[in-house]
Short mmCIF file of C-alpha atoms and ligand atoms in Angstrom, two decimals:
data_model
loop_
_atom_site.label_atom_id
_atom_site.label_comp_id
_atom_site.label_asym_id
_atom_site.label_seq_id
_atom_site.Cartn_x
_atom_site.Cartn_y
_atom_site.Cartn_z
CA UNK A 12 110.33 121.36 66.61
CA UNK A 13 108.11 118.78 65.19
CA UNK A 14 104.47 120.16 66.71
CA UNK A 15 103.27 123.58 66.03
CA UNK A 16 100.69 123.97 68.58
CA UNK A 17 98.07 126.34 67.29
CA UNK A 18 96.09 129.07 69.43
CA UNK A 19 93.81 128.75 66.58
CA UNK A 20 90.42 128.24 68.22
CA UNK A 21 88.67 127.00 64.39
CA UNK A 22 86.66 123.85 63.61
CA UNK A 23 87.60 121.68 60.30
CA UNK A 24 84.63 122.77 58.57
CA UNK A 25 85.84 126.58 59.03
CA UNK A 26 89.41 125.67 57.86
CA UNK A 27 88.84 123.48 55.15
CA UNK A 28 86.47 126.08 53.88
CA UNK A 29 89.14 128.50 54.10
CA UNK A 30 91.66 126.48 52.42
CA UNK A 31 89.36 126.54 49.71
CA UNK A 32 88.16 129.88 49.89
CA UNK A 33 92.11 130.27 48.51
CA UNK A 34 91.12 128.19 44.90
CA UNK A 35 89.66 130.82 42.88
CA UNK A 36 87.80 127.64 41.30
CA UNK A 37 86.91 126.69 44.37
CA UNK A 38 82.85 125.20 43.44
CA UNK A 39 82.29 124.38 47.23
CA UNK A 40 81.82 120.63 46.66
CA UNK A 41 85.03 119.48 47.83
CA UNK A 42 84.04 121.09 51.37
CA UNK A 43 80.67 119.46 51.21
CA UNK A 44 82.19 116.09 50.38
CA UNK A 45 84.45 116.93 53.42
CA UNK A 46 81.52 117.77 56.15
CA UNK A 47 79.80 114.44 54.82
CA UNK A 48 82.94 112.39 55.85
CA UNK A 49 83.45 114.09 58.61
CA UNK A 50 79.92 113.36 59.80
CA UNK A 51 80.93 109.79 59.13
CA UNK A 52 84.13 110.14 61.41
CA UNK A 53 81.83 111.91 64.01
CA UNK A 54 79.42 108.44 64.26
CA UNK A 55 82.12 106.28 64.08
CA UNK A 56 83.90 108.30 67.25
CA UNK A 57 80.91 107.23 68.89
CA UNK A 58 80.25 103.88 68.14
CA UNK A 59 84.15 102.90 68.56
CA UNK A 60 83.65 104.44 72.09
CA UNK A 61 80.20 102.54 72.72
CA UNK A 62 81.17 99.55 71.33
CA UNK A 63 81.71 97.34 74.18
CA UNK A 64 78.43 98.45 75.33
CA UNK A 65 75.88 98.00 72.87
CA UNK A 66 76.82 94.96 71.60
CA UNK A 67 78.47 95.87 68.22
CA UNK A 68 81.43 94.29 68.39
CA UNK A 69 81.07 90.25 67.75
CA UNK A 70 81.06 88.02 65.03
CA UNK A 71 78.52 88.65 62.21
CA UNK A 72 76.44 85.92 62.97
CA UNK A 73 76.07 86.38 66.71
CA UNK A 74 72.98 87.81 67.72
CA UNK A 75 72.40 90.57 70.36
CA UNK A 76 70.12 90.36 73.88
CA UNK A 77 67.21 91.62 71.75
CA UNK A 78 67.42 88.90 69.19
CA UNK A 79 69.01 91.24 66.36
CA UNK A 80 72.08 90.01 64.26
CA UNK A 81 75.27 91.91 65.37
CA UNK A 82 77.07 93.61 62.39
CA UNK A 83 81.04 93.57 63.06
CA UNK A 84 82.42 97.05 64.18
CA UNK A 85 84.07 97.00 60.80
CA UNK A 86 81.18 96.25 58.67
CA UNK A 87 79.03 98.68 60.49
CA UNK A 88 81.58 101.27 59.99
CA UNK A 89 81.99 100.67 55.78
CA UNK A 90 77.82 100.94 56.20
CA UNK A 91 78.16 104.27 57.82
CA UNK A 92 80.56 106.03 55.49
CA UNK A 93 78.61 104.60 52.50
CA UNK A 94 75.27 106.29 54.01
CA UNK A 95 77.08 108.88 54.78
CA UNK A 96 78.75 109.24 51.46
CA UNK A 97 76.17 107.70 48.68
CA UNK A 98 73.60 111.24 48.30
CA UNK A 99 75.95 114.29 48.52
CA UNK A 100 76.31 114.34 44.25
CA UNK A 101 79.92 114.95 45.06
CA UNK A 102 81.47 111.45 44.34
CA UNK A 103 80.90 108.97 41.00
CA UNK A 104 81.85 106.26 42.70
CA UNK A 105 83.68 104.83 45.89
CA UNK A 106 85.87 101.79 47.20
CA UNK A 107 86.75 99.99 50.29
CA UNK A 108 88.44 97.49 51.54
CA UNK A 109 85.60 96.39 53.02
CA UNK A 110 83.82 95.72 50.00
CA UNK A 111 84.59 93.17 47.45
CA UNK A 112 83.52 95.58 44.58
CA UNK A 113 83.50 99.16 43.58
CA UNK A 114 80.55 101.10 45.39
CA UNK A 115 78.19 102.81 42.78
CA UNK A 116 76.15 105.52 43.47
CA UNK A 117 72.70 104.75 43.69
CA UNK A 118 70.73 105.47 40.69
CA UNK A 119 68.27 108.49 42.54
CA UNK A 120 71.38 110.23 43.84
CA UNK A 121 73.43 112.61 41.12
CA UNK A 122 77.00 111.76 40.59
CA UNK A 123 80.04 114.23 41.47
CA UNK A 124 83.44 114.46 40.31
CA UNK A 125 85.30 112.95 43.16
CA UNK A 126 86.54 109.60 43.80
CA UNK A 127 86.56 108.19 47.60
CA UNK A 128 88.46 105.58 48.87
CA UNK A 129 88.74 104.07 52.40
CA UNK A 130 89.58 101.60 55.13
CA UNK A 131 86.67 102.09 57.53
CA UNK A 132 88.34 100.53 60.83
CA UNK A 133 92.18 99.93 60.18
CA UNK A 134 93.21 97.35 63.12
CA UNK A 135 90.78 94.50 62.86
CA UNK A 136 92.83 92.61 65.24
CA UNK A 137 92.87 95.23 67.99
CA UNK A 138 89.12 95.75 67.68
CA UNK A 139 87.94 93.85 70.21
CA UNK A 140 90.38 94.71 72.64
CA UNK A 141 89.86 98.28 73.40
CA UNK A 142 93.22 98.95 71.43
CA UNK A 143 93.45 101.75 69.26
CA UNK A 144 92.37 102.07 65.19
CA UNK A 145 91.35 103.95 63.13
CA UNK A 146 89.64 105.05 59.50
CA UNK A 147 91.82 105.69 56.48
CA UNK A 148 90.62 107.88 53.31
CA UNK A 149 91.60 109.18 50.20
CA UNK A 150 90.15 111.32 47.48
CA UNK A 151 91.07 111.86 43.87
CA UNK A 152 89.00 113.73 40.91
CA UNK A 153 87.22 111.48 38.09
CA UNK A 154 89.52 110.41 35.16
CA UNK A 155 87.09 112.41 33.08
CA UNK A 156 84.97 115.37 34.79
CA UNK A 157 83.00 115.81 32.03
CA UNK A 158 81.08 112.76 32.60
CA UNK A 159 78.49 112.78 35.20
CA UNK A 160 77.61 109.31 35.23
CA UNK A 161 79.25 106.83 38.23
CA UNK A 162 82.61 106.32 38.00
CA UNK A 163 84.50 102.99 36.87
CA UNK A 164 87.47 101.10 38.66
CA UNK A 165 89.96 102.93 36.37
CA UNK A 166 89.14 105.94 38.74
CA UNK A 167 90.19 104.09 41.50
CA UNK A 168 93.62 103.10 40.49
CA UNK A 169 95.40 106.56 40.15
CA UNK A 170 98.77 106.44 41.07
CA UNK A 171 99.27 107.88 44.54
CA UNK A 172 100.39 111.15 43.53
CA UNK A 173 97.16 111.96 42.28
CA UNK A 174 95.47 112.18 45.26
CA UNK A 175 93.54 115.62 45.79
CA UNK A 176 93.03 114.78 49.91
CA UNK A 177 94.08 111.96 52.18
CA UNK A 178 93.72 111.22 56.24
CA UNK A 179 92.78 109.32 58.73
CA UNK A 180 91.37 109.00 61.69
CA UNK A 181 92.63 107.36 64.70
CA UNK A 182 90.28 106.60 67.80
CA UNK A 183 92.74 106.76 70.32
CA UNK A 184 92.42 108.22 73.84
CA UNK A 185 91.03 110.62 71.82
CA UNK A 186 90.04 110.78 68.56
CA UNK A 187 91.98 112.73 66.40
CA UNK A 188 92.01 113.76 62.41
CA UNK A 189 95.14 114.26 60.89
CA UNK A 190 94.09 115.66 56.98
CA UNK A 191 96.23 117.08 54.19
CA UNK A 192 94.72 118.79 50.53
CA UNK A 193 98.37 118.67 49.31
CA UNK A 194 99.35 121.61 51.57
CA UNK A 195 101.04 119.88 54.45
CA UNK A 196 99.34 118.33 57.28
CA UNK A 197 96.93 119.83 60.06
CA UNK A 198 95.68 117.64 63.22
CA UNK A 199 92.44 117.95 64.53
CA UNK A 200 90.85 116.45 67.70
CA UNK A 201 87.51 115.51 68.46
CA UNK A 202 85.51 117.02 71.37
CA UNK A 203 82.69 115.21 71.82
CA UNK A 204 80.84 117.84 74.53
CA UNK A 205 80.22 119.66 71.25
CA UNK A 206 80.63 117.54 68.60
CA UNK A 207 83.33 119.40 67.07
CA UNK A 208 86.99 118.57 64.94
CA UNK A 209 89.28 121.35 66.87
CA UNK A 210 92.40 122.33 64.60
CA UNK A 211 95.43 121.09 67.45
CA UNK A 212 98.31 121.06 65.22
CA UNK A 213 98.70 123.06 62.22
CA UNK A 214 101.44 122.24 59.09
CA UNK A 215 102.95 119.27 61.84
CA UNK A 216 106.57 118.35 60.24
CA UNK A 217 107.78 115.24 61.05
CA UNK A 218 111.73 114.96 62.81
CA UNK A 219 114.36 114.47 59.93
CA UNK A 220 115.28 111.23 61.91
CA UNK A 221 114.26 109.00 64.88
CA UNK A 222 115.30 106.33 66.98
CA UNK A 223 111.99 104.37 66.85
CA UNK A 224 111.47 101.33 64.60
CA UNK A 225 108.01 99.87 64.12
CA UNK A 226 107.41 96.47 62.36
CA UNK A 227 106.10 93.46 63.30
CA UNK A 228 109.60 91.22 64.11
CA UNK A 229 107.68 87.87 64.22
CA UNK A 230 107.81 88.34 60.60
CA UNK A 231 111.95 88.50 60.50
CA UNK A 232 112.69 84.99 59.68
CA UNK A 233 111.06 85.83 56.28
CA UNK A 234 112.27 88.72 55.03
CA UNK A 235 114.49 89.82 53.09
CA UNK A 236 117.99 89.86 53.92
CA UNK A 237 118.64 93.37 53.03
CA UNK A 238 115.65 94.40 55.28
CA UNK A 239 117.01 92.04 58.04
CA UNK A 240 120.56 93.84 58.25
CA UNK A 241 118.73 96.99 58.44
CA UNK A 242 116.97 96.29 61.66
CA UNK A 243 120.00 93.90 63.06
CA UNK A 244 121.85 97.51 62.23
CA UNK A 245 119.51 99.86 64.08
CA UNK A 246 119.77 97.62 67.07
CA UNK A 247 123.20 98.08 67.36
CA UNK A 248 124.84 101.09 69.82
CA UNK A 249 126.73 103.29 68.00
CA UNK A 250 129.29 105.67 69.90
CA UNK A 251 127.10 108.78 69.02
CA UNK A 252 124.26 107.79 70.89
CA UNK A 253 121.95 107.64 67.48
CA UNK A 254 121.74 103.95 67.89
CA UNK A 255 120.63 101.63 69.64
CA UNK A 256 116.60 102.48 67.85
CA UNK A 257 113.19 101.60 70.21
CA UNK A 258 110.60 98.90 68.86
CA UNK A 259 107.21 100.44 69.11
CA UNK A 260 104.62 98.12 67.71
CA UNK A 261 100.83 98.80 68.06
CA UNK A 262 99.89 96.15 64.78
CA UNK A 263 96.86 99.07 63.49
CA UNK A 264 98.79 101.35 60.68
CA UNK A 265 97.34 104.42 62.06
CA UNK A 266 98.39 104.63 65.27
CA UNK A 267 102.21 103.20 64.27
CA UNK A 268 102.22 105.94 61.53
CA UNK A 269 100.88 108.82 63.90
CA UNK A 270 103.57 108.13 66.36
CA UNK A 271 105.67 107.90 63.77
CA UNK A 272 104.55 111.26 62.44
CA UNK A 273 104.85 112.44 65.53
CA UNK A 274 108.04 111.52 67.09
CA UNK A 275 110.03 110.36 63.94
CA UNK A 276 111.55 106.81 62.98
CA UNK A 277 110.19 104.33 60.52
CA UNK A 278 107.35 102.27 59.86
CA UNK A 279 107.52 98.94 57.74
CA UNK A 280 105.59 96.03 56.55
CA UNK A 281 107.89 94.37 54.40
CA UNK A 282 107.45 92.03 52.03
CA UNK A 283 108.61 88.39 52.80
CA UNK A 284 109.00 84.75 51.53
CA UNK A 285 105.03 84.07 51.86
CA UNK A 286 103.41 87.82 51.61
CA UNK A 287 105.86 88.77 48.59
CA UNK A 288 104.00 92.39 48.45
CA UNK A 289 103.83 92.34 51.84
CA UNK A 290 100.44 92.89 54.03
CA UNK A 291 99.12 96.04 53.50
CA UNK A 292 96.61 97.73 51.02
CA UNK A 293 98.04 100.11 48.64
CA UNK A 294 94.68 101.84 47.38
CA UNK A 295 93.10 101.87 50.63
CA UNK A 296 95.90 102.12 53.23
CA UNK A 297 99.91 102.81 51.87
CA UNK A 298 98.84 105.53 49.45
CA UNK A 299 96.96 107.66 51.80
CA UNK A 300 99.29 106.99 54.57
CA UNK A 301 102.22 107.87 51.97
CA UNK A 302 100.63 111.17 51.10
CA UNK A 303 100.62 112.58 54.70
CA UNK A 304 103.70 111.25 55.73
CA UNK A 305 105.11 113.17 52.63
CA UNK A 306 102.81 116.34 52.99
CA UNK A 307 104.56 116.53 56.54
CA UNK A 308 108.11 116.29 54.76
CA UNK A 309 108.57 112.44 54.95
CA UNK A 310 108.76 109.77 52.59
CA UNK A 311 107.19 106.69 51.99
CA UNK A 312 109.03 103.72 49.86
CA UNK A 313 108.32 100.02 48.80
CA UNK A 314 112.22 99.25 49.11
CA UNK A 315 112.86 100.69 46.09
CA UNK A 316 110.18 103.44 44.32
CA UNK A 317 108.49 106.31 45.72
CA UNK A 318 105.18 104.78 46.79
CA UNK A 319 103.05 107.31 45.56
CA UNK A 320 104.48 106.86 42.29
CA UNK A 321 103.39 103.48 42.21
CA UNK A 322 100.75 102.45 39.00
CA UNK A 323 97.72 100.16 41.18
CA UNK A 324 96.85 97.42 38.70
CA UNK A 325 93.85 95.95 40.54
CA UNK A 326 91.78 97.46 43.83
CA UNK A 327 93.05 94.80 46.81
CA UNK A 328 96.64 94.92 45.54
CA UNK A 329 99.25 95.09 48.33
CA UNK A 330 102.46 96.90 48.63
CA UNK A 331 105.70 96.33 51.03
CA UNK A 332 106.03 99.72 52.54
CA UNK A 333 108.69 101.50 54.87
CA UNK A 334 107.83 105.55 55.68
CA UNK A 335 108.57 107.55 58.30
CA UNK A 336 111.60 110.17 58.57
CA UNK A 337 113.37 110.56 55.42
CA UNK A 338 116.86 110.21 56.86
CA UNK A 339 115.47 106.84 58.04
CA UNK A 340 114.04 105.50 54.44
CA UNK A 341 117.03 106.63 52.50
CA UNK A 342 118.61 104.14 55.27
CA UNK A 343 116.46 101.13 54.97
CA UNK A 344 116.45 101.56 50.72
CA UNK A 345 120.32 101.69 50.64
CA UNK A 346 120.20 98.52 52.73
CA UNK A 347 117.72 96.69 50.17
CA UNK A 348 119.82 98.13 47.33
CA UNK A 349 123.00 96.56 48.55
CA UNK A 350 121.27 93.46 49.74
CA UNK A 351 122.54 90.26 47.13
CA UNK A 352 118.84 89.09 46.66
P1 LIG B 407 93.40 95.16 58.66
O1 LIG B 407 93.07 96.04 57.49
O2 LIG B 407 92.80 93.80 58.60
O3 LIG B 407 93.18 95.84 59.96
O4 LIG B 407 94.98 94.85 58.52
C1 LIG B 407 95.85 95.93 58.47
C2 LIG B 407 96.64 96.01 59.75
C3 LIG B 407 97.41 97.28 59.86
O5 LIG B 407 96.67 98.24 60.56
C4 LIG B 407 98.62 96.86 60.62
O6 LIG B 407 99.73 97.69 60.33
C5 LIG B 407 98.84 95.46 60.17
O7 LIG B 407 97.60 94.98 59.73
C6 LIG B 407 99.35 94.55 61.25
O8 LIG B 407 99.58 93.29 60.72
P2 LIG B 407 100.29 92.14 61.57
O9 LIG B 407 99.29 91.67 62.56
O10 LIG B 407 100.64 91.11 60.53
O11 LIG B 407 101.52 92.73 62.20
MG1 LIG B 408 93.33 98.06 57.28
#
């Protein structure tokens, strides 16, 4: 059984505290770095649910019934998490793919040894259309802890497997948190009568293998071959019912990847003849996603390495990525490895 329902009536504050209560070196700033973000999350619950209402969403330069310049939902959600983010002393430094280049701390505010970064709202092209997204984050310590001046883009680019926390969020029907510290994955769902993360599913596992496929198939006539056989495969019956595989395509990461987390499959965005690393962020977006998809006993490939393996030469960098059940990755990676090209 992939869900473990919980009777568990605790709050993510209260279990993230006790998860840490467990490090004997436990300082406490790791959980205060966690109830800022989660503040952050809380606002952004809020406005994604307003948004049609008080004028948010929009182009940047529009301007509102009262005369004010709208900010995009996106923008206004990297400006929350920053504020949100900037004053705790927990972090040296921050980056998003919102912003062009690293985000210092400000000078007044003392500098942590955590490293946080983020996709604020993941789905920019289901935004204005009451379609789900979502916020992605990850958190690693400071190259050097020592220091305790802001951090530098080196701190950034640690390879995936270096991560100390990852998650998202996904404002949904509801909104949900789905969080792992490297000791599998817990769910969390927003109730907004009290402002509260619930715990909803504790240590979810994802299903050894699926029958749903998720990528976008307007896309096929430029991949690669090995990654077109693969689908052409799934798509056809086979006598023990395992095949034919379901499309599912929502075009935000998080909600493709939380079904997928949920009921099993794969999730791709391949590389092709005119993305050749494919569409998607590998600081901001693949890593993160990566490390809870293999918290919750999945795995998460380019084609051909483990992504969280991966060295990140530069912040915006892309990666191809296919993750989901592992039955179902080993599948799609022996198909690229046979492939001619
Ligand atoms: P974004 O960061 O601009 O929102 O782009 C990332 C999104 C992902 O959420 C999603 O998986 C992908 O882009 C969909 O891309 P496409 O429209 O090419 O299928
Ligand atoms: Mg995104």
């Amino acid at each position: 059984m992939p869900l473990v329902k919980t009777s568990k009536l605790i709050t993510i504050e209260r279990h993230i505290s006790e998860e840490h209560a467990l490090h004997p070196q436990a300082t406490g700033e790791f959980s205060r770095l966690l109830r800022d973000l989660t503040l952050a999350l809380r606002i952004l619950a809020r406005d994604v649910r307003r948004a049609g209402l008080n004028d948010v969403l929009g182009l940047t330069d529009e301007t509102n019934v009262h005369g004010e310049r709208v900010k995009r939902l996106d923008i206004h959600a990297n400006d929350v998490i920053i504020r949100a983010m900037d004053h705790g002393g927990h972090l040296c430094v921050m980056a998003s793919e919102e912003s062009d280049a690293l985000i210092q701390i400000p000078d007044e505010y003392s500098k942590g040894k955590y490293v946080l970064v983020f996709d604020p709202l993941d789905g920019s092209s289901n935004i204005d259309v009451n379609v789900s997204i979502g916020t992605i984050f990850s958190v690693y310590r400071r190259l050097d802890p020592t220091l305790t001046t802001g951090g530098n883009v080196e701190d950034c680019l640690q390879p995936g497997y270096k991560q100390v926390a990852a998650g998202y969020a996904m404002y949904g029907s509801s909104t949900q948190l789905v969080y792992s510290s490297g000791n599998g994955v817990d769910v969390f769902t927003f109730d907004p009568t009290i402002g509260e993360f619930l715990l909803t599913f504790e240590k979810i596992r994802i299903p050894r293998k699926g029958k749903i496929y998720s990528v976008n198939s307007g896309n096929a006539y430029k991949w690669h071959q090995g990654v077109r056989d693969y689908v052409a495969h799934l798509l056809r019956p086979s006598d023990d019912g395992l095949r034919p595989y379901s499309l599912r395509y929502v075009g935000t990461m998080v909600a493709d990847v939380h079904r997928t987390l949920h009921y099993g499959g794969i999730f791709m965005y391949p590389a092709d003849s005119m993305l050749p690393s494919g569409k998607l962020r590998l600081v901001y977006e693949v890593n993160p996603m990566a490390f809870i998809i293999e918290q919750a006993g999945g795995m998460a490939s380019n084609g051909t390495q483990r992504i969280l393996e991966l060295e990140p030469e530069s912040l915006h960098q892309r990666s191809p990525c296919f993750m989901g059940s592992p039955d179902d990755v080993r599948e799609v990676e022996s198909f690229i490895n046979s492939s001619p090209e």
